[in-house]
C-alpha cells in the first residue's frame, strides 16, 4: 500500500506531504523532479509509474499539480493507489472547488485533516465526501481544535463505525421513491461509405434515492450476455434471451444443445460497481443487492466494444463548381425501429473556413450556418425510426484560387437521444425495495436512454 502521499508543483517540487509508513526514506521525493525531467526529455508520453531504487512513484496530474504516492515494490497495489488518488482529488474538489497549487498552499490544515481520515497506515478508509463533510468543515474545524478545554467538541458521526459508511442513519421522506436510469452513450467512427471502423457502448446505471431509513434494494437485470465473461470464472450459467426482442442489432453469445458456447462479438472492457454493491452476491447469483447512498449516484458503469450498425446515419457529399461555389448534400436516416424516436438530433457538417453567403433547402427541422465553427448545423427535434430526411446547401468561396481544391478534413459530428431504448439490450427485470424496520410503501421508477457519446463521427472523404 502507499507509504506517503505528496502534492508537488508542475516541476515536481513538493508542496505538502503526509507520510503513513516509514519504509520509504524522506529524501525519496527529492528524486521525483529529476526523474520527471529525464522522462520529459526522452519521450513526449510520461508513464504514470516510475520505479527507482526499489521505490514506486505513482502519480496523476491535475491542473498545475502532481499528486504522487510513494510505495515499496513489494507492498504496493497499483490499482488501489491510483483509485485513491483520483478519489482524493474528487474530495478536495468538494472542499476547495478548484484544486491547484495556490489552493493547496492556502488550505494546508483542512487537507491534512482529510488525508488523515481518508487513509490510515497506507490503507484507504473513508472516501465519501458526504460522510467527511459531517465533521470536517473548513470554517468550524479550526475553531473547535483551538479550544482545548471545550467539552462538547464535534465527534465523528456514529455511522462511520458501521459497515455502511456511505449512508447516514435517520433519513426520512414523506414519499419514498427510487429513480433508476440506464444511460448508454454510443461512440462510433464511420467511413463515408457507411463502414463502421470503431464502435463502443459506454453504459451507466444511475440511481436517485429518496428512501427513508436503511433500505435494502435488489436489482435484477437481463444483461443479454454482457456480463457472461465476467461471471464465467465461477462457472455460472447465464440465460440469454432472443437478441431480436428489443431490436438492438447486437449479436449475443448462446449455449448450444451440446453444451458448447458459441462465440460472441461482445467484449466487456470495463465493469465498475459502487462500493455499496455486494459483489459476492452478484458473482454467485447475478443479482445486484445494495444499501444505497442518499441522493444521486452511479450504481454501475460498463463499457462494451461491439459491432453495431449506425443508429443515425448521414450520407454527405460535397461538390465544387467553377472554383467559387460549393454544394453540400446530406441525407440522414434513423436506422432504428419504427416504434423508436430519436430526439434532439444535431448534425454538424464541416465546410471550408472561407465559405460564405449560404442558402439552404431542407425537408425537415431547422438549419443554420455556424461561422465560428466553420460548419452547418442541422437540427431535427424528432426523428422517427425508419424515416429519411435530406438537406441541400450552397455557399460561395470568394477567396478560392483556380489552382486550389477546397478540402474538408474534419468529420461530420452527430448528436442525438433515443428514450426507452438501449443498444446493448440491457433491461431491468425488477427493482425491489425493502426496509425491514419501517416497512413503508415505495415507488421505483425505471427509464432507458441511448445517446450519442463524445465521439460519434462520420468521415467526409
Coordinates of N, CA and C in Angstrom, one line a residue, residues 168 222 224 292 318 395 434 441 448:
X168 N -26.1 7.8 6.0 CA -26.4 8.2 7.3 C -27.7 7.6 7.9
X222 N -31.6 -8.1 -17.0 CA -31.5 -9.0 -18.1 C -30.3 -8.5 -19.0
X224 N -28.4 -9.8 -21.3 CA -28.2 -10.2 -22.7 C -26.8 -10.8 -22.9
X292 N -28.4 1.8 -0.7 CA -28.0 2.9 -1.5 C -27.6 4.1 -0.7
X318 N -19.9 16.5 -51.1 CA -19.5 17.9 -51.3 C -19.0 18.0 -52.7
X395 N -22.9 27.4 -51.0 CA -22.1 28.5 -50.4 C -21.1 29.0 -51.3
X434 N -36.8 -2.9 0.2 CA -37.3 -3.4 1.5 C -36.6 -2.7 2.6
X441 N -44.4 1.8 2.0 CA -44.7 1.6 0.6 C -43.7 2.5 -0.3
X448 N -34.9 4.3 -19.6 CA -33.8 3.9 -20.5 C -33.5 5.1 -21.5

